[in-house]
CSV table of C-alpha atoms and ligand atoms in Angstrom, one decimal:
chain,number,residue,atom,x,y,z
A,275,MET,CA,180.8,-82.2,71.4
A,276,ILE,CA,181.7,-82.7,67.7
A,277,ALA,CA,179.3,-84.4,65.3
A,278,THR,CA,180.8,-87.3,63.1
A,279,LEU,CA,179.8,-89.0,59.9
A,280,ASP,CA,177.6,-91.2,62.2
A,281,ASP,CA,175.4,-88.2,62.6
A,282,LEU,CA,175.1,-87.2,59.0
A,283,ASP,CA,172.2,-88.2,56.7
A,284,VAL,CA,174.5,-88.5,53.7
A,285,GLU,CA,172.3,-89.8,50.9
A,286,GLY,CA,171.6,-87.0,48.3
A,287,THR,CA,173.5,-84.4,50.5
A,288,THR,CA,176.1,-82.2,48.9
A,289,VAL,CA,179.0,-82.2,51.1
A,290,GLY,CA,182.2,-80.1,51.1
A,291,VAL,CA,184.9,-82.3,52.4
A,292,ARG,CA,188.2,-80.5,53.6
A,293,VAL,CA,191.0,-82.8,53.4
A,294,ASP,CA,194.8,-82.3,54.0
A,295,VAL,CA,196.7,-83.7,50.9
A,296,ASN,CA,199.6,-81.3,51.1
A,297,SER,CA,202.3,-83.5,49.6
A,298,PRO,CA,205.9,-83.7,48.1
A,299,ILE,CA,205.6,-82.8,44.4
A,300,ASP,CA,207.8,-83.9,41.6
A,301,ASP,CA,209.8,-81.6,39.1
A,302,ASP,CA,206.7,-81.9,36.7
A,303,ASP,CA,204.4,-80.3,39.3
A,304,THR,CA,202.7,-83.6,40.0
A,305,LEU,CA,202.1,-85.6,43.2
A,306,ALA,CA,205.2,-87.4,44.4
A,307,ASP,CA,203.8,-89.2,47.4
A,308,ASP,CA,200.2,-90.3,47.9
A,309,ALA,CA,200.3,-91.1,51.6
A,310,ARG,CA,198.2,-88.1,52.7
A,311,LEU,CA,195.7,-89.0,50.0
A,312,ARG,CA,195.5,-92.5,51.2
A,313,ALA,CA,194.8,-91.5,54.6
A,314,HIS,CA,191.4,-89.8,53.5
A,315,VAL,CA,190.2,-92.7,51.3
A,316,ASP,CA,188.1,-94.3,54.1
A,317,THR,CA,186.2,-90.9,54.7
A,318,LEU,CA,185.6,-90.2,51.1
A,319,ALA,CA,184.7,-93.8,50.1
A,320,GLU,CA,182.2,-94.0,53.0
A,321,LEU,CA,180.5,-90.6,51.9
A,322,LEU,CA,180.4,-91.9,48.3
A,323,GLU,CA,179.1,-95.4,49.2
A,324,ARG,CA,176.4,-93.8,51.3
A,325,ASP,CA,175.3,-91.9,48.2
A,326,GLY,CA,176.6,-88.4,49.2
A,327,ARG,CA,177.7,-85.8,46.5
A,328,VAL,CA,181.3,-84.9,47.5
A,329,ALA,CA,183.3,-81.8,46.7
A,330,VAL,CA,186.8,-82.1,47.9
A,331,LEU,CA,188.6,-79.0,49.3
A,332,ALA,CA,192.3,-79.0,50.0
A,333,HIS,CA,195.4,-76.7,49.9
A,334,GLN,CA,198.8,-77.7,48.4
A,335,GLY,CA,202.1,-75.8,49.2
A,336,ARG,CA,202.5,-72.2,50.0
A,337,PRO,CA,202.3,-69.2,47.8
A,338,GLY,CA,205.7,-68.8,46.0
A,339,GLY,CA,206.9,-72.1,47.0
A,340,ASP,CA,207.9,-75.0,44.7
A,341,GLU,CA,205.1,-77.2,45.8
A,342,PHE,CA,202.3,-74.7,45.2
A,343,VAL,CA,200.7,-76.5,42.4
A,344,SER,CA,197.2,-77.5,41.1
A,345,LEU,CA,195.3,-80.4,42.6
A,346,GLU,CA,194.8,-82.0,39.0
A,347,SER,CA,197.3,-84.8,39.7
A,348,HIS,CA,195.9,-85.3,43.1
A,349,ALA,CA,192.3,-85.8,41.7
A,350,GLU,CA,193.7,-88.3,39.1
A,351,ARG,CA,195.4,-90.3,42.0
A,352,LEU,CA,192.2,-90.2,44.1
A,353,SER,CA,190.3,-91.6,41.3
A,354,GLU,CA,192.6,-94.7,41.2
A,355,LEU,CA,192.5,-95.0,44.9
A,356,LEU,CA,188.6,-94.8,45.2
A,357,GLY,CA,188.2,-96.9,42.1
A,358,GLN,CA,185.8,-94.5,40.5
A,359,PRO,CA,185.8,-91.5,38.3
A,360,VAL,CA,186.8,-88.3,40.1
A,361,ASP,CA,186.3,-84.9,38.4
A,362,TYR,CA,188.6,-82.0,38.8
A,363,VAL,CA,187.8,-78.3,38.1
A,364,ASP,CA,190.3,-75.6,38.0
A,365,ALA,CA,188.3,-73.3,40.2
A,366,THR,CA,187.5,-73.3,43.9
A,367,PHE,CA,184.4,-71.1,44.5
A,368,THR,CA,183.5,-69.3,41.3
A,369,ASP,CA,180.7,-70.0,38.8
A,370,ALA,CA,182.6,-72.8,37.2
A,371,ALA,CA,183.1,-74.4,40.7
A,372,ARG,CA,179.7,-74.0,41.7
A,373,GLU,CA,178.4,-75.5,38.4
A,374,ALA,CA,180.6,-78.5,38.9
A,375,VAL,CA,179.3,-78.9,42.5
A,376,ARG,CA,175.7,-78.5,41.4
A,377,ASP,CA,176.2,-81.2,38.6
A,378,LEU,CA,177.1,-83.8,41.2
A,379,GLU,CA,174.8,-86.8,41.3
A,380,ASP,CA,174.6,-89.3,44.4
A,381,GLY,CA,178.0,-91.2,44.6
A,382,ASP,CA,179.9,-88.5,42.6
A,383,CYS,CA,183.2,-86.9,43.6
A,384,VAL,CA,184.8,-83.6,42.3
A,385,VAL,CA,188.1,-82.1,43.5
A,386,LEU,CA,188.1,-78.4,43.5
A,387,GLU,CA,191.3,-76.3,42.9
A,388,ASN,CA,193.9,-75.6,45.4
A,389,THR,CA,192.2,-73.4,48.0
A,390,ARG,CA,195.6,-71.4,48.4
A,391,PHE,CA,195.4,-70.1,44.9
A,392,TYR,CA,193.2,-67.5,46.5
A,393,SER,CA,195.0,-65.0,48.8
A,394,GLU,CA,192.3,-65.0,51.5
A,395,GLU,CA,192.9,-68.8,52.2
A,396,TYR,CA,196.5,-68.0,53.3
A,397,MET,CA,195.4,-65.5,55.9
A,398,GLU,CA,194.3,-66.3,59.4
A,399,PHE,CA,190.8,-65.1,60.5
A,400,GLU,CA,188.4,-65.4,63.4
A,401,PRO,CA,185.7,-67.8,62.3
A,402,GLU,CA,183.0,-65.1,61.9
A,403,ARG,CA,185.3,-63.1,59.6
A,404,ALA,CA,186.3,-66.2,57.8
A,405,ALA,CA,182.7,-66.8,57.1
A,406,ARG,CA,182.5,-63.7,55.1
A,407,THR,CA,185.4,-64.4,52.7
A,408,HIS,CA,185.0,-65.2,48.8
A,409,LEU,CA,185.5,-68.9,49.4
A,410,VAL,CA,182.8,-69.4,52.1
A,411,GLU,CA,180.2,-66.9,50.6
A,412,GLY,CA,180.9,-68.6,47.1
A,413,LEU,CA,180.6,-72.2,48.3
A,414,GLU,CA,178.0,-72.0,51.0
A,415,PRO,CA,175.0,-71.7,48.5
A,416,VAL,CA,175.9,-75.0,46.9
A,417,LEU,CA,176.8,-77.1,49.9
A,418,ASP,CA,174.4,-78.8,52.4
A,419,ALA,CA,177.0,-79.9,54.9
A,420,TYR,CA,180.7,-79.6,55.7
A,421,VAL,CA,183.1,-82.4,56.8
A,422,ASN,CA,186.5,-81.7,58.1
A,423,ASP,CA,189.0,-84.5,57.8
A,424,ALA,CA,192.0,-82.2,57.6
A,425,PHE,CA,193.5,-82.7,61.0
A,426,ALA,CA,196.9,-81.9,59.8
A,427,ALA,CA,195.7,-78.4,58.9
A,428,ALA,CA,193.6,-77.9,62.0
A,429,HIS,CA,196.1,-75.6,63.5
A,430,ARG,CA,195.4,-73.1,60.8
A,431,SER,CA,192.4,-70.5,61.2
A,432,GLN,CA,191.9,-70.2,57.4
A,433,PRO,CA,188.5,-69.8,55.7
A,434,SER,CA,188.1,-73.4,54.3
A,435,LEU,CA,188.8,-74.7,58.0
A,436,VAL,CA,187.0,-72.2,60.2
A,437,GLY,CA,184.7,-70.2,58.0
A,438,LEU,CA,182.7,-73.0,56.3
A,439,PRO,CA,181.8,-74.8,59.7
A,440,THR,CA,180.6,-71.4,60.9
A,441,VAL,CA,177.8,-71.4,58.3
A,442,LEU,CA,177.2,-75.1,57.5
A,443,PRO,CA,176.1,-78.1,59.6
A,444,SER,CA,179.5,-79.7,60.1
A,445,TYR,CA,181.1,-83.1,60.9
A,446,ALA,CA,184.5,-84.6,61.8
A,447,GLY,CA,185.7,-87.1,59.1
A,448,ARG,CA,187.2,-90.4,60.0
A,449,VAL,CA,190.9,-89.1,60.0
A,450,MET,CA,189.9,-86.2,62.3
A,451,GLU,CA,187.8,-88.5,64.6
A,452,SER,CA,190.7,-90.9,65.1
A,453,GLU,CA,193.3,-88.2,65.5
A,454,LEU,CA,191.2,-86.4,68.1
A,455,ASP,CA,190.6,-89.7,69.9
A,456,VAL,CA,194.2,-90.6,70.3
A,457,LEU,CA,195.9,-87.1,70.6
A,458,GLY,CA,193.1,-85.6,72.7
A,459,SER,CA,193.4,-88.2,75.5
A,460,ILE,CA,197.1,-88.3,76.1
A,461,GLU,CA,196.3,-87.5,79.7
A,462,GLU,CA,194.5,-90.9,79.9
A,463,THR,CA,197.4,-93.0,78.6
A,464,ASP,CA,199.3,-95.1,81.0
A,465,GLU,CA,202.4,-94.0,83.0
A,466,PRO,CA,205.4,-93.8,83.0
A,467,ARG,CA,205.0,-91.6,79.9
A,468,VAL,CA,208.1,-90.6,77.9
A,469,TYR,CA,208.3,-87.8,75.3
A,470,VAL,CA,211.0,-88.2,72.6
A,471,LEU,CA,211.7,-84.8,71.0
A,472,GLY,CA,214.0,-84.7,68.0
A,473,GLY,CA,213.9,-83.0,64.6
A,474,ALA,CA,214.7,-79.5,63.7
A,475,LYS,CA,211.7,-77.4,65.0
A,476,VAL,CA,213.3,-76.3,68.1
A,477,SER,CA,211.0,-73.7,69.5
A,478,ASP,CA,208.0,-76.0,68.9
A,479,SER,CA,209.7,-78.7,70.7
A,480,ILE,CA,210.7,-76.6,73.5
A,481,ASP,CA,207.1,-75.4,73.7
A,482,VAL,CA,205.9,-79.1,74.0
A,483,ALA,CA,208.5,-79.8,76.6
A,484,TRP,CA,207.7,-77.0,78.9
A,485,SER,CA,204.0,-77.8,78.7
A,486,VAL,CA,204.2,-81.6,79.3
A,487,LEU,CA,206.8,-81.1,82.1
A,488,GLU,CA,204.8,-78.4,83.8
A,489,LYS,CA,201.7,-80.3,83.5
A,490,GLY,CA,203.2,-83.4,84.8
A,491,LEU,CA,202.4,-85.4,81.7
A,492,ALA,CA,205.9,-86.3,81.1
A,493,ASP,CA,207.9,-88.7,83.3
A,494,HIS,CA,210.9,-88.2,81.1
A,495,VAL,CA,211.8,-86.0,78.0
A,496,LEU,CA,214.5,-87.5,75.7
A,497,THR,CA,216.1,-85.1,73.5
A,498,ALA,CA,217.6,-85.8,70.1
A,499,GLY,CA,218.3,-84.2,66.7
A,500,VAL,CA,218.9,-80.4,66.6
A,501,VAL,CA,216.7,-80.2,69.7
A,502,GLY,CA,219.2,-82.4,71.5
A,503,ASN,CA,222.0,-80.3,70.3
A,504,VAL,CA,220.4,-77.1,71.6
A,505,PHE,CA,219.9,-78.7,75.0
A,506,LEU,CA,223.6,-79.8,75.0
A,507,ILE,CA,224.8,-76.2,74.3
A,508,ALA,CA,222.3,-75.0,77.0
A,509,ASP,CA,224.0,-77.5,79.3
A,510,GLY,CA,227.5,-76.1,78.6
A,511,VAL,CA,228.7,-78.5,76.1
A,512,ASP,CA,231.0,-77.2,73.3
A,513,LEU,CA,229.5,-78.7,70.2
A,514,GLY,CA,232.0,-76.8,67.9
A,515,ASP,CA,231.3,-74.0,65.4
A,516,ALA,CA,229.6,-76.0,62.7
A,517,SER,CA,226.7,-77.2,64.8
A,518,SER,CA,226.5,-73.8,66.7
A,519,ASP,CA,226.5,-71.9,63.2
A,520,PHE,CA,223.7,-74.2,62.0
A,521,ILE,CA,221.6,-73.5,65.1
A,522,TYR,CA,222.3,-69.7,64.7
A,523,ASP,CA,221.5,-69.8,61.0
A,524,GLN,CA,218.2,-71.5,61.6
A,525,GLY,CA,217.2,-68.7,64.0
A,526,TYR,CA,217.2,-70.8,67.1
A,527,TRP,CA,220.0,-69.2,69.1
A,528,ASP,CA,217.7,-67.7,71.6
A,529,GLU,CA,216.1,-71.0,72.3
A,530,ILE,CA,219.4,-72.0,74.0
A,531,ASP,CA,218.5,-69.8,76.9
A,532,ARG,CA,214.9,-71.2,77.0
A,533,ALA,CA,216.4,-74.8,77.0
A,534,ALA,CA,218.6,-73.6,79.9
A,535,ASP,CA,215.7,-72.3,81.9
A,536,LEU,CA,213.8,-75.5,81.3
A,537,LEU,CA,216.9,-77.6,82.5
A,538,ASP,CA,217.0,-75.4,85.7
A,539,ALA,CA,213.2,-76.1,86.3
A,540,HIS,CA,212.9,-79.7,85.2
A,541,GLY,CA,216.4,-81.1,84.5
A,542,ASP,CA,215.7,-84.2,86.6
A,543,ARG,CA,213.4,-85.4,83.9
A,544,ILE,CA,215.1,-84.2,80.8
A,545,ALA,CA,217.6,-86.6,79.2
A,546,LEU,CA,220.5,-85.2,77.0
A,547,PRO,CA,222.6,-87.1,74.4
A,548,ARG,CA,225.8,-88.7,75.8
A,549,ASP,CA,227.5,-88.9,72.5
A,550,VAL,CA,227.0,-87.7,69.0
A,551,ALA,CA,228.0,-88.8,65.5
A,552,VAL,CA,229.9,-86.6,63.1
A,553,ASP,CA,231.1,-86.8,59.6
A,554,ARG,CA,234.8,-87.5,59.6
A,555,ASP,CA,236.7,-88.5,56.6
A,556,GLY,CA,233.5,-89.2,54.7
A,557,GLY,CA,232.4,-91.7,57.5
A,558,ARG,CA,230.4,-91.7,60.7
A,559,HIS,CA,232.4,-91.1,63.8
A,560,GLU,CA,231.1,-91.1,67.3
A,561,LEU,CA,232.3,-88.7,70.0
A,562,GLY,CA,231.3,-88.9,73.8
A,563,VAL,CA,230.2,-85.6,75.1
A,564,ASN,CA,233.4,-85.5,77.1
A,565,ALA,CA,235.5,-85.7,74.0
A,566,LEU,CA,233.8,-82.5,72.5
A,567,PRO,CA,234.2,-80.2,70.8
A,568,PRO,CA,234.5,-82.1,67.5
A,569,GLY,CA,237.2,-81.2,64.8
A,570,ASP,CA,236.9,-78.2,62.6
A,571,GLY,CA,233.9,-78.2,60.4
A,572,GLU,CA,232.3,-81.3,62.0
A,573,SER,CA,228.8,-81.1,62.9
A,574,ALA,CA,226.6,-83.3,65.3
A,575,MET,CA,224.5,-85.1,62.8
A,576,ASP,CA,223.1,-88.0,64.9
A,577,ILE,CA,222.9,-89.4,68.4
A,578,GLY,CA,225.5,-92.0,69.1
A,579,GLY,CA,225.5,-95.6,70.4
A,580,SER,CA,225.8,-94.7,74.2
A,581,THR,CA,222.8,-92.4,73.9
A,582,LEU,CA,220.8,-95.0,72.2
A,583,GLU,CA,221.6,-97.5,75.0
A,584,TYR,CA,220.7,-94.9,77.7
A,585,TYR,CA,217.4,-94.0,75.9
A,586,ARG,CA,216.5,-97.7,75.3
A,587,ARG,CA,216.9,-98.2,79.1
A,588,VAL,CA,214.6,-95.3,79.9
A,589,LEU,CA,212.1,-96.5,77.3
A,590,GLU,CA,212.1,-100.1,78.7
A,591,ASP,CA,210.1,-99.0,81.7
A,592,ALA,CA,207.7,-96.8,79.8
A,593,GLU,CA,204.0,-97.6,79.3
A,594,THR,CA,203.5,-94.8,76.8
A,595,VAL,CA,205.8,-93.1,74.5
A,596,ILE,CA,205.1,-90.0,72.3
A,597,LEU,CA,207.7,-89.3,69.6
A,598,ASN,CA,208.2,-86.2,67.4
A,599,GLY,CA,211.1,-85.5,64.9
A,600,PRO,CA,213.9,-87.6,63.7
A,601,ALA,CA,217.0,-88.2,65.9
A,602,GLY,CA,219.5,-87.2,63.3
A,603,VAL,CA,220.0,-86.4,59.5
A,604,PHE,CA,218.1,-89.6,58.6
A,605,GLU,CA,218.3,-88.6,54.9
A,606,ASP,CA,222.0,-89.5,55.0
A,607,ASP,CA,222.7,-93.2,55.3
A,608,ARG,CA,225.5,-92.6,57.7
A,609,PHE,CA,223.2,-90.8,60.2
A,610,GLU,CA,219.9,-92.7,60.0
A,611,THR,CA,221.0,-95.2,62.7
A,612,GLY,CA,219.7,-93.1,65.6
A,613,THR,CA,216.3,-92.5,64.1
A,614,ARG,CA,215.9,-96.1,63.0
A,615,GLN,CA,217.0,-97.6,66.3
A,616,LEU,CA,215.4,-95.2,68.7
A,617,TYR,CA,212.0,-95.4,66.9
A,618,ASP,CA,212.3,-99.2,66.6
A,619,ALA,CA,212.7,-99.4,70.3
A,620,ALA,CA,209.6,-97.3,70.8
A,621,THR,CA,207.6,-99.9,68.9
A,622,ASP,CA,208.0,-102.3,71.9
A,623,ILE,CA,206.2,-99.9,74.4
A,624,PRO,CA,202.6,-100.8,74.8
A,625,THR,CA,201.4,-97.4,73.6
A,626,SER,CA,203.5,-95.7,71.1
A,627,ILE,CA,202.3,-92.4,69.3
A,628,VAL,CA,204.3,-90.7,66.6
A,629,GLY,CA,203.5,-87.1,65.5
A,630,GLY,CA,205.1,-85.2,62.6
A,631,GLY,CA,204.6,-85.5,58.8
A,632,ASP,CA,208.3,-85.6,58.1
A,633,THR,CA,208.8,-88.2,60.9
A,634,ALA,CA,206.2,-90.5,59.3
A,635,SER,CA,207.8,-90.3,56.0
A,636,ALA,CA,211.2,-90.9,57.6
A,637,LEU,CA,209.8,-94.1,59.3
A,638,ARG,CA,208.4,-95.3,56.0
A,639,GLN,CA,211.7,-94.9,54.3
A,640,LEU,CA,213.6,-96.6,57.1
A,641,GLY,CA,210.9,-99.5,57.2
A,642,VAL,CA,210.2,-98.9,60.9
A,643,GLU,CA,206.5,-99.9,61.7
A,644,GLY,CA,204.4,-101.2,64.5
A,645,PHE,CA,203.3,-98.0,66.3
A,646,SER,CA,200.0,-97.7,68.0
A,647,HIS,CA,199.2,-94.4,66.2
A,648,VAL,CA,201.1,-92.6,63.5
A,649,SER,CA,199.5,-89.0,63.2
A,650,THR,CA,199.0,-87.4,59.9
A,651,GLY,CA,199.8,-84.1,61.4
A,652,GLY,CA,203.1,-82.2,62.1
A,653,GLY,CA,202.3,-78.8,63.5
A,654,ALA,CA,198.8,-79.8,64.4
A,655,ALA,CA,200.0,-82.8,66.4
A,656,LEU,CA,202.4,-80.8,68.3
A,657,ARG,CA,199.9,-78.3,69.3
A,658,MET,CA,197.6,-81.1,70.5
A,659,LEU,CA,200.3,-82.5,72.6
A,660,THR,CA,200.6,-79.2,74.5
A,661,ALA,CA,197.0,-79.5,75.1
A,662,GLU,CA,196.2,-76.4,73.2
A,663,SER,CA,193.0,-76.0,71.2
A,664,LEU,CA,193.0,-76.2,67.5
A,665,PRO,CA,191.0,-73.6,65.6
A,666,ALA,CA,189.4,-75.9,63.2
A,667,VAL,CA,188.5,-78.2,66.0
A,668,THR,CA,186.9,-75.5,68.0
A,669,ALA,CA,185.1,-74.4,64.8
A,670,LEU,CA,183.6,-77.9,64.5
A,671,GLU,CA,182.6,-77.9,68.2
A,672,ASN,CA,180.8,-74.6,67.7
A,673,ALA,CA,179.2,-75.4,64.3
A,674,PRO,CA,175.4,-75.1,63.7
A,675,GLN,CA,173.4,-78.0,65.0
A,676,GLN,CA,172.3,-80.4,62.4
A,677,PRO,CA,169.3,-82.7,62.3
A,678,ALA,CA,170.1,-86.2,63.5
A,679,ALA,CA,170.7,-88.8,60.8
A,680,ASP,CA,167.7,-91.0,59.9
A,681,ASP,CA,169.8,-94.3,60.1
B,152,ATP,N1,221.5,-83.2,64.2
B,152,ATP,C1,220.8,-82.8,63.1
B,152,ATP,N2,221.4,-81.7,62.4
B,152,ATP,C2,220.8,-81.2,61.3
B,152,ATP,N3,219.5,-81.5,61.0
B,152,ATP,C3,218.9,-82.5,61.7
B,152,ATP,C4,219.6,-83.2,62.8
B,152,ATP,N4,218.7,-84.1,63.3
B,152,ATP,C5,217.6,-83.9,62.5
B,152,ATP,N5,217.7,-83.1,61.5
B,152,ATP,C6,216.7,-82.8,60.5
B,152,ATP,O1,215.4,-82.4,60.9
B,152,ATP,C7,214.5,-82.6,59.9
B,152,ATP,C8,213.1,-83.0,60.4
B,152,ATP,O2,212.7,-82.3,61.5
B,152,ATP,P1,211.2,-81.8,61.7
B,152,ATP,O3,211.2,-81.0,63.0
B,152,ATP,O4,210.9,-80.9,60.5
B,152,ATP,O5,210.4,-83.1,61.8
B,152,ATP,P2,208.9,-83.4,61.9
B,152,ATP,O6,208.4,-82.7,63.2
B,152,ATP,O7,208.5,-84.8,61.6
B,152,ATP,O8,208.3,-82.4,60.7
B,152,ATP,P3,206.8,-81.8,60.5
B,152,ATP,O9,206.4,-81.0,61.8
B,152,ATP,O10,207.2,-80.9,59.3
B,152,ATP,O11,205.9,-82.9,60.1
B,152,ATP,C9,215.1,-83.6,59.0
B,152,ATP,O12,215.2,-83.0,57.7
B,152,ATP,C10,216.5,-83.9,59.5
B,152,ATP,O13,217.5,-84.0,58.5
B,153,3PG,O1,201.7,-79.9,56.1
B,153,3PG,C1,201.2,-79.3,57.0
B,153,3PG,O2,201.7,-79.3,58.1
B,153,3PG,C2,199.7,-78.9,56.8
B,153,3PG,O3,199.3,-79.2,55.5
B,153,3PG,C3,199.8,-77.3,56.9
B,153,3PG,O4,200.5,-76.8,55.9
B,153,3PG,P1,201.0,-75.2,56.3
B,153,3PG,O5,202.1,-75.5,57.5
B,153,3PG,O6,201.7,-74.8,55.0
B,153,3PG,O7,199.9,-74.4,56.8
């Protein structure tokens, strides 16, 4: 049982709030997209309105990557979104950070520096070991409670996600609560249930497909994107050198055998693309599977019109649809049709759940809306869809008991 903000006596309490605002970054190292910040506004505003003292913890990017930057511009944007001053301190758990947290008054908010600027935060630990890291030992003395709202990072076993809830009374924030409500009760959604697996994370998608087919959760799995291409090759279709080289270069060649095994075991419930779109003479050209392989250098960039028609027919009977990953290279105008039309068809299903951070931004870019739930999580959502436990959620479940809220 996980405690929520309803169980927390917030007034005058200093709360460390872990959010996931890991976002695209502009060339000048500032925030390029505030969607993930917006998602956490409700949780933070509620804590501040209830007179909490809020210290925000988050990571941005990965060490060595282009998006590995300070959270200063995140704090500025957060201040605009919350409509109140938000301080920023360029430290996470040192004296400067502790002083900034101790200086908070009721209703104040400070953003601490990118947790991953410290090497331990990019390592995976068991919770008890995570509790003995510098970040946790440095912050625990100045915090009364911990709130985890970072569902999108809940598949990581890092100190700010599993160490702090080991030593502090801990609560799920509103984003975490709603994600767990929806993604944690997939089994209870109405059938027929259809999973649409696209995008480029082939091994993750095959894991999901195995799991939901074995458990009887999926009545149909529709494949698209690079995932669909891997299944086509596994089914004996010659997609040509360009698509095959791409799959090989991405390190997914071994997945073809796994896809073939899955087709052997559950092929009656797995749908494969019937046609694909390639770049021919600078335009979109569709080819039925029987007309493959494509010409030299042509790669399968999207699902074609016959596939869309076929998939729409399957979706018409569905009560629940769960989608992850774009159907094609949606970033290119010529190949966004599959993603736009397939996802658009899914919005007509009574329960439509979308997982995947890239997918969510693709849908915003394409103007497709009307889903029952769009998850903030990519990897975390995928892991929940396989009914696997998430370390940060387990840490919340095992967190020390807290006194009940007065109100
Ligand atoms: N046929 C294709 N060939 C090459 N790339 C493709 C194809 N179809 C989709 N993609 C690419 O897949 C990428 C997105 O896949 P990904 O699996 O990362 O999505 P996601 O699950 O929403 O992301 P995340 O899990 O990171 O939130 C896009 O950049 C898109 O261009
Ligand atoms: O964007 C995400 O999926 C989360 O913020 C986790 O980031 P990570 O994959 O770098 O751990």
